[in-house]
Coordinates of C-alpha atoms and ligand atoms in Angstrom, one line a residue:
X1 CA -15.1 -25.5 -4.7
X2 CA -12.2 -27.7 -5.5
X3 CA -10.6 -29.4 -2.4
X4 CA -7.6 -27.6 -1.5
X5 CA -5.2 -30.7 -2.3
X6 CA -6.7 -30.8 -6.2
X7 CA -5.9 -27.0 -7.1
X8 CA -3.1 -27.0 -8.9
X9 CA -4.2 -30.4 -10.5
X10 CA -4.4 -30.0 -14.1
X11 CA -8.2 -29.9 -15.2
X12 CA -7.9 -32.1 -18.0
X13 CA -5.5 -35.1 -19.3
X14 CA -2.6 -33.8 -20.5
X15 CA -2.9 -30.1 -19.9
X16 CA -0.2 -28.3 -17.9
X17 CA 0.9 -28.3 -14.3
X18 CA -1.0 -25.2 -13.3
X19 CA 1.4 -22.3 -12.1
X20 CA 1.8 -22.4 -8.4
X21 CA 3.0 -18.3 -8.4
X22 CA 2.2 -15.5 -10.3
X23 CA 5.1 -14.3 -12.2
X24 CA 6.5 -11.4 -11.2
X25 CA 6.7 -9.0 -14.6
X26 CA 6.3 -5.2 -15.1
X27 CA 2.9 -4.7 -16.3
X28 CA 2.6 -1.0 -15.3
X29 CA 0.5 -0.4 -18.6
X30 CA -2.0 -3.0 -20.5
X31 CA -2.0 -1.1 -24.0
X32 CA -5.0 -2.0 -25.8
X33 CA -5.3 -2.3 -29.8
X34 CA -7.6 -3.6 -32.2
X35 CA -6.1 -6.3 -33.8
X36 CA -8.7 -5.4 -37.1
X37 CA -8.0 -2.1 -37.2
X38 CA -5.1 -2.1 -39.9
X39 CA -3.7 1.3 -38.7
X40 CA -3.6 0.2 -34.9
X41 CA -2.1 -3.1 -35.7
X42 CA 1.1 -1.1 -38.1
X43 CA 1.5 0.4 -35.2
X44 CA 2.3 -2.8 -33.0
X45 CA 6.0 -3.5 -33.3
X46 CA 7.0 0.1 -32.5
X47 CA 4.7 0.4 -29.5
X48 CA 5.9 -3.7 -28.3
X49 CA 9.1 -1.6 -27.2
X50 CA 7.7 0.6 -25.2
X51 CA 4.9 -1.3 -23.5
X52 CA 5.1 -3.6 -20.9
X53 CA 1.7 -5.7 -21.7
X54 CA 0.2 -5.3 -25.3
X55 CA -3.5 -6.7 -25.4
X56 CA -5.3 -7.5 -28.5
X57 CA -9.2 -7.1 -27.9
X58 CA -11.9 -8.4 -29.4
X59 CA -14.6 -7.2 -26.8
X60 CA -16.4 -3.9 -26.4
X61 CA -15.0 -1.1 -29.0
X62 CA -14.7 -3.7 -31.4
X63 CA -17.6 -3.5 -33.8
X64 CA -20.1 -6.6 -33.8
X65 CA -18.7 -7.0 -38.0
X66 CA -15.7 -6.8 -37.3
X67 CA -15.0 -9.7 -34.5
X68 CA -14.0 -12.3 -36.9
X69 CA -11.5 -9.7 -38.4
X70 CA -9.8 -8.7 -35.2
X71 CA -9.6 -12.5 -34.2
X72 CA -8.0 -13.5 -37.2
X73 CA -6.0 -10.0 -37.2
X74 CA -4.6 -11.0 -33.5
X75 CA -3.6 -14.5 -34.3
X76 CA -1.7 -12.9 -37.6
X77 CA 0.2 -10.4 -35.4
X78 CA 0.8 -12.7 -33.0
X79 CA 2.6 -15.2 -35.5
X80 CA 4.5 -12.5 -37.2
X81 CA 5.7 -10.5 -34.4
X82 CA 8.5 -10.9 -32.1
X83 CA 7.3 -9.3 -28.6
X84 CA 10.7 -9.3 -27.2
X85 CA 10.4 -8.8 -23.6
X86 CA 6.5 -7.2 -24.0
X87 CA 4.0 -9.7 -22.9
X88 CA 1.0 -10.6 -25.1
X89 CA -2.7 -10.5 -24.0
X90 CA -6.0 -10.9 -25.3
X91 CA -9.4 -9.2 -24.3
X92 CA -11.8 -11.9 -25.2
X93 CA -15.5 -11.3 -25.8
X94 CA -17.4 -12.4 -22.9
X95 CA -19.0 -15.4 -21.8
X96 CA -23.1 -14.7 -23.1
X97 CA -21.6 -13.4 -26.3
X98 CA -21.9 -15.5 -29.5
X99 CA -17.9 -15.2 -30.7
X100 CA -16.2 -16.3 -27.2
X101 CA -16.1 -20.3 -27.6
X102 CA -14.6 -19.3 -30.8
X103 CA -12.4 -17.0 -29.2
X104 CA -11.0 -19.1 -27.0
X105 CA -10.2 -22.1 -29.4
X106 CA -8.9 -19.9 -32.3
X107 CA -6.8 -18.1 -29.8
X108 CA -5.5 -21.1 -27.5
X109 CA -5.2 -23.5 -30.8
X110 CA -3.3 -21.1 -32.9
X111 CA -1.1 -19.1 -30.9
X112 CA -1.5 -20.3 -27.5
X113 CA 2.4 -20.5 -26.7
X114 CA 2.7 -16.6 -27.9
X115 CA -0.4 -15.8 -25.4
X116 CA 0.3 -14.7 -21.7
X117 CA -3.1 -14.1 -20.3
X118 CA -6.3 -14.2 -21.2
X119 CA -8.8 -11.6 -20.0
X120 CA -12.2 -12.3 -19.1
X121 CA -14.8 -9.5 -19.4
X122 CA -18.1 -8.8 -17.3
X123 CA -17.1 -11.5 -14.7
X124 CA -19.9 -12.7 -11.9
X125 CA -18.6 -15.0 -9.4
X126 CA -16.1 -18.1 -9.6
X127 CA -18.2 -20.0 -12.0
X128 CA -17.3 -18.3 -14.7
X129 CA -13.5 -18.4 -13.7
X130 CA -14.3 -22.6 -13.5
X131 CA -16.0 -22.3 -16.8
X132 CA -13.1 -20.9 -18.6
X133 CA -10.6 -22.9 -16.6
X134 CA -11.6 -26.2 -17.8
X135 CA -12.4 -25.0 -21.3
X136 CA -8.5 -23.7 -21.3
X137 CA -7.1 -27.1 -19.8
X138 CA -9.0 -28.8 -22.9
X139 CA -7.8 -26.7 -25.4
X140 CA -4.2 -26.4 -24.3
X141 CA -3.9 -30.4 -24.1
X142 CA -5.2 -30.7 -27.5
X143 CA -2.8 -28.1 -28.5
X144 CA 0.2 -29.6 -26.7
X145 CA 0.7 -26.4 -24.8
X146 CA 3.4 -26.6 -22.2
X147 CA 3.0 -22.8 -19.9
X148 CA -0.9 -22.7 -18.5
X149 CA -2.2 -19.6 -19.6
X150 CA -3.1 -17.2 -17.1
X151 CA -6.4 -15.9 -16.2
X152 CA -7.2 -12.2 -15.7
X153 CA -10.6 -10.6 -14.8
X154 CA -12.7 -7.3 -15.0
X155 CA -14.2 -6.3 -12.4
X156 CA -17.0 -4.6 -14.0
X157 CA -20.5 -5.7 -12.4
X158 CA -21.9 -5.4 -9.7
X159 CA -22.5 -9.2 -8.9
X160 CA -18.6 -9.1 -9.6
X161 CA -17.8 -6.7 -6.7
X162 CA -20.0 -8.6 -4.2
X163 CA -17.9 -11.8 -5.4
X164 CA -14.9 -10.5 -5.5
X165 CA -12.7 -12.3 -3.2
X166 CA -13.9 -15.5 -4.3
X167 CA -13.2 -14.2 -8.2
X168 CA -9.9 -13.8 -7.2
X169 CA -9.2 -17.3 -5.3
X170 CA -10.9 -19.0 -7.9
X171 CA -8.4 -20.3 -10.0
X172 CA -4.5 -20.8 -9.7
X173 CA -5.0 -19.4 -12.7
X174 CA -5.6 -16.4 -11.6
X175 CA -3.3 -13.7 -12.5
X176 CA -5.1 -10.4 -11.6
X177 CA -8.5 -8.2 -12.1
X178 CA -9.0 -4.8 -13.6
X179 CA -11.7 -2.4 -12.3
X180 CA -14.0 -2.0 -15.1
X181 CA -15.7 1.6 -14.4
X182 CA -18.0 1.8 -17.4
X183 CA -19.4 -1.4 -17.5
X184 CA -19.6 -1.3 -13.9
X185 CA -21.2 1.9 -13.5
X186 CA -24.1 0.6 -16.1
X187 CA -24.3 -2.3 -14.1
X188 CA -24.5 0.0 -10.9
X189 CA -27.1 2.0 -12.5
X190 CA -25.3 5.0 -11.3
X191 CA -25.6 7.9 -13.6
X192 CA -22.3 9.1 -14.9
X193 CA -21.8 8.9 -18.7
X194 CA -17.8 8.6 -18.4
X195 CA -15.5 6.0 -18.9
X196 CA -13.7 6.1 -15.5
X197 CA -12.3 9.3 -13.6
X198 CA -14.5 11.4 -11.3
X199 CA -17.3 13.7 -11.5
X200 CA -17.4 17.0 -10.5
X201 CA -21.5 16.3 -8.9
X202 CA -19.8 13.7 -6.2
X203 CA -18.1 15.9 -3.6
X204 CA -18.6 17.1 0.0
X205 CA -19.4 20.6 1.0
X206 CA -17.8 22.6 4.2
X207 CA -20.7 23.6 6.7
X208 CA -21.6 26.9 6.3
X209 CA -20.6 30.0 8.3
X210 CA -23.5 32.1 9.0
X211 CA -27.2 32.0 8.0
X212 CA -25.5 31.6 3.8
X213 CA -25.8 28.6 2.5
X214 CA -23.8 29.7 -0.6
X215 CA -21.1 31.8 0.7
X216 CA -17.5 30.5 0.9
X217 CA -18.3 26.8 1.6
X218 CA -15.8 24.9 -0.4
X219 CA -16.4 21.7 -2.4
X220 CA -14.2 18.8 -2.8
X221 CA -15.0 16.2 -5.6
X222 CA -14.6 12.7 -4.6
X223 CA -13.2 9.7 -6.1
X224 CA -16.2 7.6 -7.3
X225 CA -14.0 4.4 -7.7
X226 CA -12.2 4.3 -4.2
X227 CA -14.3 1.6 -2.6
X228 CA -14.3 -0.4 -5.6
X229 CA -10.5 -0.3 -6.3
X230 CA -9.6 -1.1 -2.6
X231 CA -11.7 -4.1 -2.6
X232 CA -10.3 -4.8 -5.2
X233 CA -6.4 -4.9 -3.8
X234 CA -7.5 -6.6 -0.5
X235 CA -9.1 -9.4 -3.1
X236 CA -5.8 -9.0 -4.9
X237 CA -3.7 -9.3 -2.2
X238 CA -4.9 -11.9 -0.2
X239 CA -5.1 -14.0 -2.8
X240 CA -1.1 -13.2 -4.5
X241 CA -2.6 -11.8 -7.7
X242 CA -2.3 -8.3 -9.3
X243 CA -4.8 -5.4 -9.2
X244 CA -4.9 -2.9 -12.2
X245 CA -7.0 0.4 -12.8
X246 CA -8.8 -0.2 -16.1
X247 CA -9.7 2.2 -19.1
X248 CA -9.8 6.2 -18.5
X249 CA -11.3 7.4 -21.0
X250 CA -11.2 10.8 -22.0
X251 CA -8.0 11.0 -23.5
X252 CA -7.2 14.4 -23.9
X253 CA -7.3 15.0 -20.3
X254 CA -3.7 13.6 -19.5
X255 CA -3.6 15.4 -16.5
X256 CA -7.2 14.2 -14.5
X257 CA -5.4 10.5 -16.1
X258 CA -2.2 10.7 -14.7
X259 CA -4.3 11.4 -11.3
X260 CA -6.5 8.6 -11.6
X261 CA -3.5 6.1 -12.1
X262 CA -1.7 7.8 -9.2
X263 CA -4.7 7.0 -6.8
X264 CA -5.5 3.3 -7.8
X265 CA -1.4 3.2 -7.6
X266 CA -0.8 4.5 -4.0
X267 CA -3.6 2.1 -2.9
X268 CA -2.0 -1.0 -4.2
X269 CA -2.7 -1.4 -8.1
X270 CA 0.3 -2.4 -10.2
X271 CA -1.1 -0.8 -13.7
X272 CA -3.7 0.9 -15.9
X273 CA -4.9 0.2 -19.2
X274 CA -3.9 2.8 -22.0
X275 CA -6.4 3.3 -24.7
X276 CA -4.2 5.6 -26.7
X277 CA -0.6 5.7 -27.2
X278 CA -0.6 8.9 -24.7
X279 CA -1.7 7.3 -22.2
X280 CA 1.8 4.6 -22.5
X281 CA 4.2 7.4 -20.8
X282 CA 1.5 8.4 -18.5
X283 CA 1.4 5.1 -16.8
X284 CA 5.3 4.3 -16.7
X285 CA 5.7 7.5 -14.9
X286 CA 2.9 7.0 -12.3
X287 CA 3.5 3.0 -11.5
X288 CA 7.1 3.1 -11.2
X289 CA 8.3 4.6 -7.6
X290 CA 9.8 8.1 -8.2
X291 CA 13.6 8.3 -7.8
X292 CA 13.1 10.3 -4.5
X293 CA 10.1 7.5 -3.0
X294 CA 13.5 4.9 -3.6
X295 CA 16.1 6.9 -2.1
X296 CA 14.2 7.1 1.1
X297 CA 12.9 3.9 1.4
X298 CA 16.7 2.5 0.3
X299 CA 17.9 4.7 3.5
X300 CA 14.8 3.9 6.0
X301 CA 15.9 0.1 5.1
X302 CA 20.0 0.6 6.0
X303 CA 19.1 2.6 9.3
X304 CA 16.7 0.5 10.0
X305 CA 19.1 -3.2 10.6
X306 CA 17.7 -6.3 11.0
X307 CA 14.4 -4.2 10.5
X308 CA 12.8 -4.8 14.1
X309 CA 12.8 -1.6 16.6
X310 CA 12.5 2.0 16.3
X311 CA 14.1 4.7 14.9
X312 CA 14.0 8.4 13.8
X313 CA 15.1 9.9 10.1
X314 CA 14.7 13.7 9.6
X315 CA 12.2 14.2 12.6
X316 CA 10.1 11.1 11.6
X317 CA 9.8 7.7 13.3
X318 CA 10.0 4.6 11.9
X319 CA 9.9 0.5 12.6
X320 CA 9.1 -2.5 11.3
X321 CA 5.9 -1.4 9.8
X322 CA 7.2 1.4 7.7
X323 CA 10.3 -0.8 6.9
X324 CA 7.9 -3.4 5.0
X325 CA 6.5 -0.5 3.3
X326 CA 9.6 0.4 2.1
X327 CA 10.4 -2.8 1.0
X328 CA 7.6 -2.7 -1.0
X329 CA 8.5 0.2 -2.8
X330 CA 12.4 -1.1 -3.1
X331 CA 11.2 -4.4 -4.3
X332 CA 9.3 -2.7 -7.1
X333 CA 11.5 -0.1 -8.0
X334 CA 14.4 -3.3 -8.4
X335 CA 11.8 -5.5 -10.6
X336 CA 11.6 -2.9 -12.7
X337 CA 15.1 -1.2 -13.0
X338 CA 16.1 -4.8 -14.0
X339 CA 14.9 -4.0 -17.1
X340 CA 14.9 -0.2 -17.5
X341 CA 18.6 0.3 -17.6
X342 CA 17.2 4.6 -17.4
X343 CA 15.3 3.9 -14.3
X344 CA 18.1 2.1 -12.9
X345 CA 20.1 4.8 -13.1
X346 CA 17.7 7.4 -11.7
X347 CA 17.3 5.4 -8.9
X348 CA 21.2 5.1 -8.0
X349 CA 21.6 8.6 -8.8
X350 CA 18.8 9.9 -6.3
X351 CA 20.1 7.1 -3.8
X352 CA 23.6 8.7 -3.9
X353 CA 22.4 12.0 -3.4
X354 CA 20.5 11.1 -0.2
X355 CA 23.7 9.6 1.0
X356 CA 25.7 12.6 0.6
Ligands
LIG401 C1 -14.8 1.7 -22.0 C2 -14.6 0.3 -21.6 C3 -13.5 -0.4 -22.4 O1 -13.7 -1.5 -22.7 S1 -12.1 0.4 -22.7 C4 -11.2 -0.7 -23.8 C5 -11.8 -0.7 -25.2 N1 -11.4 0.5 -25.9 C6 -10.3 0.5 -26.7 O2 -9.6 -0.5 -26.8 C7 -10.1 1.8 -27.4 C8 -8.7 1.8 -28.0 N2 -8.4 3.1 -28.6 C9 -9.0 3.5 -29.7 O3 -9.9 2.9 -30.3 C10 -8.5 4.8 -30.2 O4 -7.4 5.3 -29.5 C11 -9.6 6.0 -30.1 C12 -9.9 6.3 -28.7 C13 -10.8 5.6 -30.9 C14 -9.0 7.2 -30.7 O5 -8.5 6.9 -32.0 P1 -8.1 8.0 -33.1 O6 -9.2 8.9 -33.2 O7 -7.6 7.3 -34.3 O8 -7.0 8.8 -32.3 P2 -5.7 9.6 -32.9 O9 -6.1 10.3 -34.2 O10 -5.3 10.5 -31.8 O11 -4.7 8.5 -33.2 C15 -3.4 8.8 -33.6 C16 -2.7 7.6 -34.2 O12 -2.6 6.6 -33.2 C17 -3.3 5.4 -33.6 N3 -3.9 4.8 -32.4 C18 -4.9 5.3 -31.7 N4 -5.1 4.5 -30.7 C19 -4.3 3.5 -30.7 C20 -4.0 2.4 -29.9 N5 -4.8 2.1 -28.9 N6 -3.0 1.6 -30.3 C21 -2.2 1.8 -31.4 N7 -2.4 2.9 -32.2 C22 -3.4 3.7 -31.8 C23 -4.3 5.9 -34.6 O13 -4.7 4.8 -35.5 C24 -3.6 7.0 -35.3 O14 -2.8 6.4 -36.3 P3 -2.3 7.2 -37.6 O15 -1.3 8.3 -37.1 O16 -3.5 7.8 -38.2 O17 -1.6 6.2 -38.5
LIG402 O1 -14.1 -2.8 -19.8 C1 -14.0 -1.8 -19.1 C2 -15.0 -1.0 -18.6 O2 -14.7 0.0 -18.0 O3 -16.2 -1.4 -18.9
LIG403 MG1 -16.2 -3.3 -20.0

């Protein structure tokens, strides 16, 4: 462990002032692409637009012959593109693997200053977090790099969950950690086949009525990754860095996706990865506040004052604890409509409506 008064040193001569806060920046969907794949990477410029964080990976679903075509594919994109407004992040191959040291010095050497965050796969404890934090204060003083990169991690074994809180603290660094299901659930050695989303074997039963067993006891299926992903936010949160549902994997099911998102986004997750250019809408919609969640928080906030005491609003009591839930919300739903000109307007529109 570093002594609290050398964290936000620099780890090696030269490098840059490490950032002391997280920047606050819509990431409500991590859109993956293979930078190799020639049809995936056309498709880059359009999708920049609608995306708030495009990643270029090199891990898993990238072929073992094709790593040193989707690195070099990456760096190309990344020189010729202009991202606007859309942050750039790479997936790098992870720390056992042969291509990562190459990875990391292709990536930080030539396009470093395009590169927002750098995401580390199959993460352990805080060593590995050290391990890439020095190698990335190396490379971006020999690169003259002024912005640190950030540091992002999957949460995706199950040495990982047990370390999570010191993952998270590990670095300031540190921007946030994804919830890796399937790699996690191999690690586990649970035995589901899927990438994320439930399972229609883990459920509860009602008890039953007479001497059935079978007759009229309902199921309900239960959400596999609960435990996981609010470990996850507490890590997150108590440590000021972001918490994202990863990879859901069967695409055609938009709907059993859009619930998945919803979940990991009521307990505290900012995004989710899209694998597909479906899944884009799917996670605007579910991690920005609906219109009607920012009317009423906007109104529980004015009735509310100075935000100490009680009060009641259509039959239901609130103080200062809901009042800093609401803020939450209103502090999101602001972030973003700064922005999103069209959410802006939603959210005035369903404000006005509340106050008429
Ligand atoms: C499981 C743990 C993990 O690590 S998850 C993260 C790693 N996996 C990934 O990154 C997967 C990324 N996605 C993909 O590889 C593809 O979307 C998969 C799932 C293979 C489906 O591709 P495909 O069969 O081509 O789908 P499709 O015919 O519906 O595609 C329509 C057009 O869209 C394109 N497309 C597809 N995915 C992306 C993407 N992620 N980004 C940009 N473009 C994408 C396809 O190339 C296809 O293009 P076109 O219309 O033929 O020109
Ligand atoms: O990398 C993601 C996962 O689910 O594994
Ligand atoms: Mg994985």
């Amino acid at each position: 462990m570093r002594s609290p008064k050398d964290f936000f040193a620099p780890l090696a001569v030269g490098a840059p002032q490490p950032p002391r806060q997280i920047p606050v920046r819509p990431s409500r969907m991590i859109h993956f692409f293979d930078p190799g794949n020639e049809k995936m990477a056309a498709k880059v410029p359009d999708i920049a637009k609608k995306t708030d964080v495009l990643l270029g990976n090199l891990e898993d679903a990238v072929r073992a012959d094709r790593k040193e075509a989707a690195r070099a594919g990456l760096v190309s994109i990344a020189k010729a593109t202009d991202f606007g407004r859309t942050q750039l992040w790479t997936r790098v191959n992870s720390l056992d693997s042969p291509w990562v040291l190459d990875d990391l010095i292709t990536l930080v050497t030539e396009i470093g200053d395009k590169l927002d965050v750098i995401m580390v796969p199959k993460v352990e404890g805080a060593q590995d977090i050290h391990y890439v934090d020095r190698l990335l204060a190396q490379l971006e003083a020999r690169a003259g790099l002024t912005k640190p990169l950030l540091v992002h991690a999957i949460l995706e074994t199950a040495s990982g969950v047990a370390n999570v809180e010191e993952i998270a603290g590990a670095s300031p660094r540190m921007q946030g950690i994804s919830l890796g299901p399937a790699d996690l659930a191999a690690s586990r050695r649970m035995k589901t086949t899927r990438v994320g989303g439930g399972h229609p074997g883990y459920l509860v039963r009602t008890d039953p009525v007479g001497d059935d067993l079978n007759e009229g006891r309902t199921t309900y299926q239960q959400d596999l990754w609960h435990y996981t992903v609010a470990r996850m936010v507490d890590a997150c949160a108590m440590n000021g860095i972001l918490p994202y549902y990863g990879p859901f994997g069967d695409i055609r099911d938009v709907v059993a996706c859009e619930d998945q998102f919803r979940n990991a986004f009521l307990l505290g997750c900012v995004g989710a990865w899209s694998l597909h250019p479906v899944q884009i809408d799917i996670a605007k919609k579910v991690f920005s506040p609906s219109p009607a969640d920012v009317a009423w928080a906007r109104r529980v906030i004015a009735e509310m004052g100075d935000g100490t005491g009680a009060v009641m609003i259509d039959g239901k009591m609130q103080d200062d604890a809901s009042v800093k839930q609401c803020r939450v919300v209103v502090e999101l739903a602001d972030e973003l409509a700064a922005t999103d000109p069209e959410l802006a307007a939603a959210y005035d529109a369903a404000t006005k409506e509340t106050q008429s």
